[in-house]
PDB file of C-alpha atoms in Angstrom:
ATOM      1  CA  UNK S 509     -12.906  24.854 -70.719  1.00  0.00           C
ATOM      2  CA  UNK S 510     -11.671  27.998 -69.112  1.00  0.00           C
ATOM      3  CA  UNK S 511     -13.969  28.066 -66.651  1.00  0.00           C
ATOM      4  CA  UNK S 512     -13.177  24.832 -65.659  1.00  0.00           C
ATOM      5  CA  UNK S 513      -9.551  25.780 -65.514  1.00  0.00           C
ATOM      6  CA  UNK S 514      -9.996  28.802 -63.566  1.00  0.00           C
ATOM      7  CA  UNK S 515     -11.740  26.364 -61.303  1.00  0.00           C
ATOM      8  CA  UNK S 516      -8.795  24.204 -60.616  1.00  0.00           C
ATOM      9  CA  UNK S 517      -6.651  26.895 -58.799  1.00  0.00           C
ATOM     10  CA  UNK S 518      -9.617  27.430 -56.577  1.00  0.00           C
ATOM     11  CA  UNK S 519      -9.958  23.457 -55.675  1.00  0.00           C
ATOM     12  CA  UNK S 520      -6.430  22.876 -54.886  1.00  0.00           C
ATOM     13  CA  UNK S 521      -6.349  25.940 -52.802  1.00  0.00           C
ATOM     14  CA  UNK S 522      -9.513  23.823 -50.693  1.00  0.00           C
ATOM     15  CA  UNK S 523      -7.831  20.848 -50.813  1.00  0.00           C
ATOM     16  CA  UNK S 524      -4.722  22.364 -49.077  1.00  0.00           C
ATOM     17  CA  UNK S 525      -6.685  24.337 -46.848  1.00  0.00           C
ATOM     18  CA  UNK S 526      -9.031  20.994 -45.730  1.00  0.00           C
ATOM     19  CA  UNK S 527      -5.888  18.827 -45.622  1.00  0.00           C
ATOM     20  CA  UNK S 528      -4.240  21.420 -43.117  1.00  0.00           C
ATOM     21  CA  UNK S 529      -7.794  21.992 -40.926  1.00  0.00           C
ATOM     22  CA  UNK S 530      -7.415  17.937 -40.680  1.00  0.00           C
ATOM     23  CA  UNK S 531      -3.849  18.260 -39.520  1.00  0.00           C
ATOM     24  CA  UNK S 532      -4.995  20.767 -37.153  1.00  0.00           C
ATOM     25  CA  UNK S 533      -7.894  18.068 -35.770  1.00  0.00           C
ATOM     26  CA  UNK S 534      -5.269  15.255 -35.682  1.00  0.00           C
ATOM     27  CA  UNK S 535      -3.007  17.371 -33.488  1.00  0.00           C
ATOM     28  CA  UNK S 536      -5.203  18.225 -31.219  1.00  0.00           C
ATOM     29  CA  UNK S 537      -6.480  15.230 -30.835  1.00  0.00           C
ATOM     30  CA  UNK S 538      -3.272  14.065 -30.193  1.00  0.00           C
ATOM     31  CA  UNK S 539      -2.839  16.723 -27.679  1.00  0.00           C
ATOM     32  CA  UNK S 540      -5.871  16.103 -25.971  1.00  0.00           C
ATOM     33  CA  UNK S 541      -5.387  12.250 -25.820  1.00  0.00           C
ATOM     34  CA  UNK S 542      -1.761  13.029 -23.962  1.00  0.00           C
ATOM     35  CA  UNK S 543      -3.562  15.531 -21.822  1.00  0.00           C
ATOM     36  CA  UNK S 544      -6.232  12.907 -20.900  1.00  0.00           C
ATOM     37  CA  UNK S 545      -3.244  10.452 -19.700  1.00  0.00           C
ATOM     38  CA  UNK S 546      -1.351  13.165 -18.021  1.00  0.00           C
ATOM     39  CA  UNK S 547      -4.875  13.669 -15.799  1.00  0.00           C
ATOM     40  CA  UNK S 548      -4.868  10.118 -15.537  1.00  0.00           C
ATOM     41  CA  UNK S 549      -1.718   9.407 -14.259  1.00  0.00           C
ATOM     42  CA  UNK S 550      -2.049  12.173 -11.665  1.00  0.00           C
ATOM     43  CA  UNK S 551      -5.400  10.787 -10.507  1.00  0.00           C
ATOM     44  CA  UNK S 552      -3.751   7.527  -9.834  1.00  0.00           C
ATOM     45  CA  UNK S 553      -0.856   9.444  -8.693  1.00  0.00           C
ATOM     46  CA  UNK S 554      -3.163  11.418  -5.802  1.00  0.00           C
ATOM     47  CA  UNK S 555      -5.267   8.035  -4.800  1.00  0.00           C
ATOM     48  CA  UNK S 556      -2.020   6.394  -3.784  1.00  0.00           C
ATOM     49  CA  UNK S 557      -0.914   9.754  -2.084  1.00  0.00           C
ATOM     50  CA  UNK S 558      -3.918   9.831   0.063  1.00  0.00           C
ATOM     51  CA  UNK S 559      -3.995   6.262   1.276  1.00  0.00           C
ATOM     52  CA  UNK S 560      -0.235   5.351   1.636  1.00  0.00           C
ATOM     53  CA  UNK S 561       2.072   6.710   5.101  1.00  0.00           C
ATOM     54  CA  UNK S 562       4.788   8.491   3.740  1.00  0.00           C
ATOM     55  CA  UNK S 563       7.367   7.738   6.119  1.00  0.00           C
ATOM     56  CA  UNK S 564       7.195   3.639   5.478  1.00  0.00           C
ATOM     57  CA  UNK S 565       5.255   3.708   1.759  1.00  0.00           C
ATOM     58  CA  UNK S 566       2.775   0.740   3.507  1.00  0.00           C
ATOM     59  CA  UNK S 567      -0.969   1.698   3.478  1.00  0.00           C
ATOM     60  CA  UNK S 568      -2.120   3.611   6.160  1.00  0.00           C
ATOM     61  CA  UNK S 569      -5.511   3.056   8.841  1.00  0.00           C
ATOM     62  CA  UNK S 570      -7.939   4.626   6.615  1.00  0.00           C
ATOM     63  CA  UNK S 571      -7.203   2.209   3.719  1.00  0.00           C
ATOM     64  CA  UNK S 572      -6.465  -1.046   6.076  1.00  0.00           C
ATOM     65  CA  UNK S 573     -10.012   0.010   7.452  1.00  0.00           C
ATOM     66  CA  UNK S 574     -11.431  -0.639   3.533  1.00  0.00           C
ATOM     67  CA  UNK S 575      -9.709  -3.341   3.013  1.00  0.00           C
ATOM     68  CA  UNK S 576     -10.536  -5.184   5.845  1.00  0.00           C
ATOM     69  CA  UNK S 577     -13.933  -4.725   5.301  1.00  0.00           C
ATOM     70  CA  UNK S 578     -13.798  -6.012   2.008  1.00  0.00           C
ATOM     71  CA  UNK S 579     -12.306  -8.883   3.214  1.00  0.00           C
ATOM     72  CA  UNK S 580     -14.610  -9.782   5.887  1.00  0.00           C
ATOM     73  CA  UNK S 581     -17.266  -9.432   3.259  1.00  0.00           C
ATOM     74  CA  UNK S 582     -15.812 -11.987   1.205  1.00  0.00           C
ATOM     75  CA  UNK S 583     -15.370 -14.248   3.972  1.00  0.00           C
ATOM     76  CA  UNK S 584     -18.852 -14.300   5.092  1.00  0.00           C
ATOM     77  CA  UNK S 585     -20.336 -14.442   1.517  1.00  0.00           C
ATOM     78  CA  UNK S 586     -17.611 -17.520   0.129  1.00  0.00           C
ATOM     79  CA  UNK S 587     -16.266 -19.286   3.227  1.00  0.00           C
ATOM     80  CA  UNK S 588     -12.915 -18.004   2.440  1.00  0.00           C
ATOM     81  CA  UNK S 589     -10.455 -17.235   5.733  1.00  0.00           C
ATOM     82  CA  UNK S 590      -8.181 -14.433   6.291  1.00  0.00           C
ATOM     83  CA  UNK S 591      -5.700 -13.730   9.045  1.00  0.00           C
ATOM     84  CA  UNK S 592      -4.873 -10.853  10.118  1.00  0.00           C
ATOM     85  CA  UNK S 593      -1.002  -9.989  12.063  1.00  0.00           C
ATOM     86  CA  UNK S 594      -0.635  -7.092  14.304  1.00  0.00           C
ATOM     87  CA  UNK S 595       2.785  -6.063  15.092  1.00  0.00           C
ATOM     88  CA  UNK S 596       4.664  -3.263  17.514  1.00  0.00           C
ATOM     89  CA  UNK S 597       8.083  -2.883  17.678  1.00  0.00           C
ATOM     90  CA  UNK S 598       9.423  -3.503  21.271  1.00  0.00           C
ATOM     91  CA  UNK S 599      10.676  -0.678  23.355  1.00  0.00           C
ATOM     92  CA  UNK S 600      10.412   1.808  20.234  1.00  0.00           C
ATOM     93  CA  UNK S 601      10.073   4.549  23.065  1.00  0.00           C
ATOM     94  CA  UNK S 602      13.316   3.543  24.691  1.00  0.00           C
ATOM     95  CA  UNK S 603      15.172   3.469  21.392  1.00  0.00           C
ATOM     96  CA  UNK S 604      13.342   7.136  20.500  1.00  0.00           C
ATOM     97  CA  UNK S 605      14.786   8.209  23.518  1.00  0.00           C
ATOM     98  CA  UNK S 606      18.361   6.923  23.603  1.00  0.00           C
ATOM     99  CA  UNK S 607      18.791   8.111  19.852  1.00  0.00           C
ATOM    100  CA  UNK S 608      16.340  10.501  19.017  1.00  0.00           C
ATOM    101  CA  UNK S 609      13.359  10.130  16.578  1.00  0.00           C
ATOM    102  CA  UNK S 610      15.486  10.142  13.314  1.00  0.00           C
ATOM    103  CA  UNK S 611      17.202   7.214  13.965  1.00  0.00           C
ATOM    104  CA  UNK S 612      13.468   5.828  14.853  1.00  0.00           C
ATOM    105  CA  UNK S 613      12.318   6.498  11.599  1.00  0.00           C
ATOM    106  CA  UNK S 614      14.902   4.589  10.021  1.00  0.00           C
ATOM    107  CA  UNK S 615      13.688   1.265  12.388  1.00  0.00           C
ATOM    108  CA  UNK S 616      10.285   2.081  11.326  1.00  0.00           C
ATOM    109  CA  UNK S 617      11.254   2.864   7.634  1.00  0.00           C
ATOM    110  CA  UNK S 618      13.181  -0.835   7.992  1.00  0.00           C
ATOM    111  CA  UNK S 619      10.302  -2.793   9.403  1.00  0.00           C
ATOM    112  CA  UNK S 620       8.075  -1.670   6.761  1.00  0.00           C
ATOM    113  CA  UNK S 621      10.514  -2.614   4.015  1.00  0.00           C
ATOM    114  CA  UNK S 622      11.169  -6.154   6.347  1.00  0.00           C
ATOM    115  CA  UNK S 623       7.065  -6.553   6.216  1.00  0.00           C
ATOM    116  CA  UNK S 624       6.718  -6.104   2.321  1.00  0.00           C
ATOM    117  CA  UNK S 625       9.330  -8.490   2.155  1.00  0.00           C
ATOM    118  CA  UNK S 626       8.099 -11.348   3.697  1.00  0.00           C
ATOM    119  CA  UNK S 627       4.556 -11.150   2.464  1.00  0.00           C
ATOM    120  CA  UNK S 628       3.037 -12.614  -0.392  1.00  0.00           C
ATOM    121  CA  UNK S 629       1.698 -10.792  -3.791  1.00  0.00           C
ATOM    122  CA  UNK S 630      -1.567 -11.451  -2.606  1.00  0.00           C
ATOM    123  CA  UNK S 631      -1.335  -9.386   1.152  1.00  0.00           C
ATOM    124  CA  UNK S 632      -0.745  -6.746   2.093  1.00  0.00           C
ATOM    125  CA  UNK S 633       0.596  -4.251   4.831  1.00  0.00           C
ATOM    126  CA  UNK S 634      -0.338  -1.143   7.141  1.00  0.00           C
ATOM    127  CA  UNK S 635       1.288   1.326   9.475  1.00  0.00           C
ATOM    128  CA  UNK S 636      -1.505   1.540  11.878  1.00  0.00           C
ATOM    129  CA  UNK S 637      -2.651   4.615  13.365  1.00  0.00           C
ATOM    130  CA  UNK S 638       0.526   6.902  12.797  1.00  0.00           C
ATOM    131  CA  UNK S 639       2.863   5.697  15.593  1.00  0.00           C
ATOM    132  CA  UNK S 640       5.174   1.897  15.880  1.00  0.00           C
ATOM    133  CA  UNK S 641       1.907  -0.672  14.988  1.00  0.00           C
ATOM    134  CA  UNK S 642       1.658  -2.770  12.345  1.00  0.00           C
ATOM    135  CA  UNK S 643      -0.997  -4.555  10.722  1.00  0.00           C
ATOM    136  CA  UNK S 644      -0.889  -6.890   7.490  1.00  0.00           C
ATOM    137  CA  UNK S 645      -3.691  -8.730   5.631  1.00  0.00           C
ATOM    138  CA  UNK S 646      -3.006 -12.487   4.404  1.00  0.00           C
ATOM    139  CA  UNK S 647      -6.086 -13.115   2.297  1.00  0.00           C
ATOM    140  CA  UNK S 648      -6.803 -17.056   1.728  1.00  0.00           C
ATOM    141  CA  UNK S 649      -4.620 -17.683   4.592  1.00  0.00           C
ATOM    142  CA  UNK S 650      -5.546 -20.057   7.656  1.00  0.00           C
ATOM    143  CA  UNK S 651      -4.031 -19.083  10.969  1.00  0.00           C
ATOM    144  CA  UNK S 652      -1.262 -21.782  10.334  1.00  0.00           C
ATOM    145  CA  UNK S 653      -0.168 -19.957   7.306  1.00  0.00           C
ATOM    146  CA  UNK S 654      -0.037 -16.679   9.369  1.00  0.00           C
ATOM    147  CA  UNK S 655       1.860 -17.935  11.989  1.00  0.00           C
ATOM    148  CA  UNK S 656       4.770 -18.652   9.034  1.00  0.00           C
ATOM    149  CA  UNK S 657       4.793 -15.586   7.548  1.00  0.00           C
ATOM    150  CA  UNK S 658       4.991 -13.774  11.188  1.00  0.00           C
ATOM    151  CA  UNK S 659       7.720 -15.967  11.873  1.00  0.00           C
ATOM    152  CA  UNK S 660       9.754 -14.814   8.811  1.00  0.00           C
ATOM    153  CA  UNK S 661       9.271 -10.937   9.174  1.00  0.00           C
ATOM    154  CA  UNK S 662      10.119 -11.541  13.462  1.00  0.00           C
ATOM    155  CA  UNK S 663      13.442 -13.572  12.503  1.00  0.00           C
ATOM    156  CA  UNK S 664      14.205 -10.850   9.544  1.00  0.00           C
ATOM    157  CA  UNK S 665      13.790  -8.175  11.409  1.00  0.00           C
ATOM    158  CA  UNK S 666      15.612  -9.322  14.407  1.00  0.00           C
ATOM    159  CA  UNK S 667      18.777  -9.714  11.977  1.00  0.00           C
ATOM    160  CA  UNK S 668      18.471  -6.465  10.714  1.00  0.00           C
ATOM    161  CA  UNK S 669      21.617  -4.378  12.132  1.00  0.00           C
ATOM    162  CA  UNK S 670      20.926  -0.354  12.963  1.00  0.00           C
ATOM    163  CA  UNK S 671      23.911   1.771  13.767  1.00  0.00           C
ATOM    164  CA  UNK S 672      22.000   5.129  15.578  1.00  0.00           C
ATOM    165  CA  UNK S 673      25.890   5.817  17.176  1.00  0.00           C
ATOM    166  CA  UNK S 674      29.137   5.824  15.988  1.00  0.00           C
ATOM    167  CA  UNK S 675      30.912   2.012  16.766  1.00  0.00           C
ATOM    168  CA  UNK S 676      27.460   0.448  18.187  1.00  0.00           C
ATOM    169  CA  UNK S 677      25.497  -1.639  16.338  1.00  0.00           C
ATOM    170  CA  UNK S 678      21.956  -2.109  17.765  1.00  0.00           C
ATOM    171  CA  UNK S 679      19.288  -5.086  16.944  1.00  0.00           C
ATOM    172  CA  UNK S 680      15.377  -4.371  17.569  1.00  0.00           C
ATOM    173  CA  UNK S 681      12.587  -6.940  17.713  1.00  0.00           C
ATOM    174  CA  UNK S 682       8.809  -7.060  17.543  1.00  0.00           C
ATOM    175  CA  UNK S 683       6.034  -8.465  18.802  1.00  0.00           C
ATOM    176  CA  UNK S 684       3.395 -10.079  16.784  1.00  0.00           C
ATOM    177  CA  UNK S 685      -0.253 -11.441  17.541  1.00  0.00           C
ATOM    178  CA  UNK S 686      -2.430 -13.037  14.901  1.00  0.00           C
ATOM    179  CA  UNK S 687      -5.712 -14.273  14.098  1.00  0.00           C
ATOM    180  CA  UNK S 688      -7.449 -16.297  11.416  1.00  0.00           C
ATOM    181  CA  UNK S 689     -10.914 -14.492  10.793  1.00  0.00           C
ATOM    182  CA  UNK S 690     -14.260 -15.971  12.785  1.00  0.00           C
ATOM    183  CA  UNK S 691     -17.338 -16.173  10.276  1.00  0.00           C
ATOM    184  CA  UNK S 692     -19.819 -13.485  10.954  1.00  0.00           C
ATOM    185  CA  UNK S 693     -17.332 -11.399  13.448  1.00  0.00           C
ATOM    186  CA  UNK S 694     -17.887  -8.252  14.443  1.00  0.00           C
ATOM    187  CA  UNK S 695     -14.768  -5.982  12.752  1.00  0.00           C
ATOM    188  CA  UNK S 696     -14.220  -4.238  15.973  1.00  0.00           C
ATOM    189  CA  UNK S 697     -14.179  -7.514  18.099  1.00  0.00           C
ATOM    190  CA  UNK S 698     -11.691  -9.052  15.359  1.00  0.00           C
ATOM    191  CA  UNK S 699      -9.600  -6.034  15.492  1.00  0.00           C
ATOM    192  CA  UNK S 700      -9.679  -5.671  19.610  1.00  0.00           C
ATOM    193  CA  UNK S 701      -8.761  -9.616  19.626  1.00  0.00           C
ATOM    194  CA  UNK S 702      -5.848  -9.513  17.435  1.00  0.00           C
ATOM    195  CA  UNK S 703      -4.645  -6.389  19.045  1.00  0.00           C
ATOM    196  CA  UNK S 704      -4.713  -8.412  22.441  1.00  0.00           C
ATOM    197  CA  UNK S 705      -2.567 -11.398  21.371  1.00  0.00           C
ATOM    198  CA  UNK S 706       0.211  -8.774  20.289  1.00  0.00           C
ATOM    199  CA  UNK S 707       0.146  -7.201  24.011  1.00  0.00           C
ATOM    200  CA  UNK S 708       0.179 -10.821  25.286  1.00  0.00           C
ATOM    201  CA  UNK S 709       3.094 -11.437  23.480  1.00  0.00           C
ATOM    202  CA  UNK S 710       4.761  -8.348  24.957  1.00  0.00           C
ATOM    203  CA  UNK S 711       3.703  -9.816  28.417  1.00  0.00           C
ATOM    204  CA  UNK S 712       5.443 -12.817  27.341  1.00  0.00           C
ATOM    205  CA  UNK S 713       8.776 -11.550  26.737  1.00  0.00           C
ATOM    206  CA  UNK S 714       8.370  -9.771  23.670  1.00  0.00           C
ATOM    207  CA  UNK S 715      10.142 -10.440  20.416  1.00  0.00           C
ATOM    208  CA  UNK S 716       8.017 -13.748  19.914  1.00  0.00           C
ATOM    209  CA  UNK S 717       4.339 -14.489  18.103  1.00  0.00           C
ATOM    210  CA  UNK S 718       1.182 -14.896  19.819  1.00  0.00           C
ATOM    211  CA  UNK S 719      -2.172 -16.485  18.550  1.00  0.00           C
ATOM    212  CA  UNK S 720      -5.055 -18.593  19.305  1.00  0.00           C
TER     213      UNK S 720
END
């Protein structure tokens, strides 16, 4: 009997010492769970980083580059079409030059916020190559369904107001040339033709839409 008293003392002493070890292992498992998400989050956070422009928050070349290719893959492989719009903003060196390039970056922070707009969940939108072009990305869309949504970001975008000087309000348009996809096109020749309706459209008196 007393030794099994003396015991007792002994045993609770464990069983507060094992209940506080497992306290110990919950916490830090806790910790290292939050940790985990924390690294998480900032991995998502740095992916976006790297493939969005910072001046309009639209994707920039490298990632319109994967895209499209993923794209074209899936349009070979199920039939499906895509069009693709490619857009510059007319006389963007004239207005540069009038205003300066921080007013400039307000038109191109504008168009990109015009472009996200007007496009559907589904597609999405590029500043291309660092400078006043464009490009967007209408998945399961037929050149006739392009040709509406460039219609929609040319007329929103020409209503837009800027006001780079006191007392003058200023309106800027853009150009636009699209394409609907060719099965088993060469990305470069899609790119190159697409790119060639927008400067035919700038040949034609800019502000309007040009496609096949």
């Amino acid at each position: 009997m007393k030794d099994e008293q003396k015991t007792k003392p002994v045993l609770i002493q464990e069983l507060v010492s094992l209940r506080y070890r497992i306290s110990e292992l919950e916490q830090s498992e806790s910790e290292r769970k939050r940790m985990e998400e924390a690294l998480r989050e900032s991995e998502k956070r740095y992916r976006e980083l790297s493939i969005v422009d910072d001046l309009t928050q639209l994707y920039n070349s490298r990632h319109f580059y994967h895209q499209l290719k993923m794209e074209i893959n899936r349009a070979d492989r199920y039939g499906q079409p895509f069009t693709l719009l490619f857009l510059d903003l007319d006389d963007f060196k004239r207005f540069n030059d009038a205003y300066g390039h921080t007013e400039g970056d307000q038109v191109l922070m504008r168009l990109g916020q015009v472009v996200k707009r007007c496009l559907r969940q589904t597609d999405s939108a590029y500043r291309y190559g660092g400078g006043e072009e464009f490009v967007a990305l209408l998945p399961m869309a037929t050149g006739k369904d392009g040709t509406v949504t460039a219609e929609r970001i040319r007329t929103e975008f020409k209503n837009e107001i800027f006001s780079p000087a006191s007392g003058q309000d200023v309106h800027v348009t853009v150009s636009i040339g699209l394409a609907q996809y060719k099965p088993q096109e060469d990305m470069k020749a899609f790119i190159h033709r697409v790119d060639q309706l927008m400067y035919q459209g700038k040949k034609n008196g800019k502000d309007i839409i040009c496609s096949e």
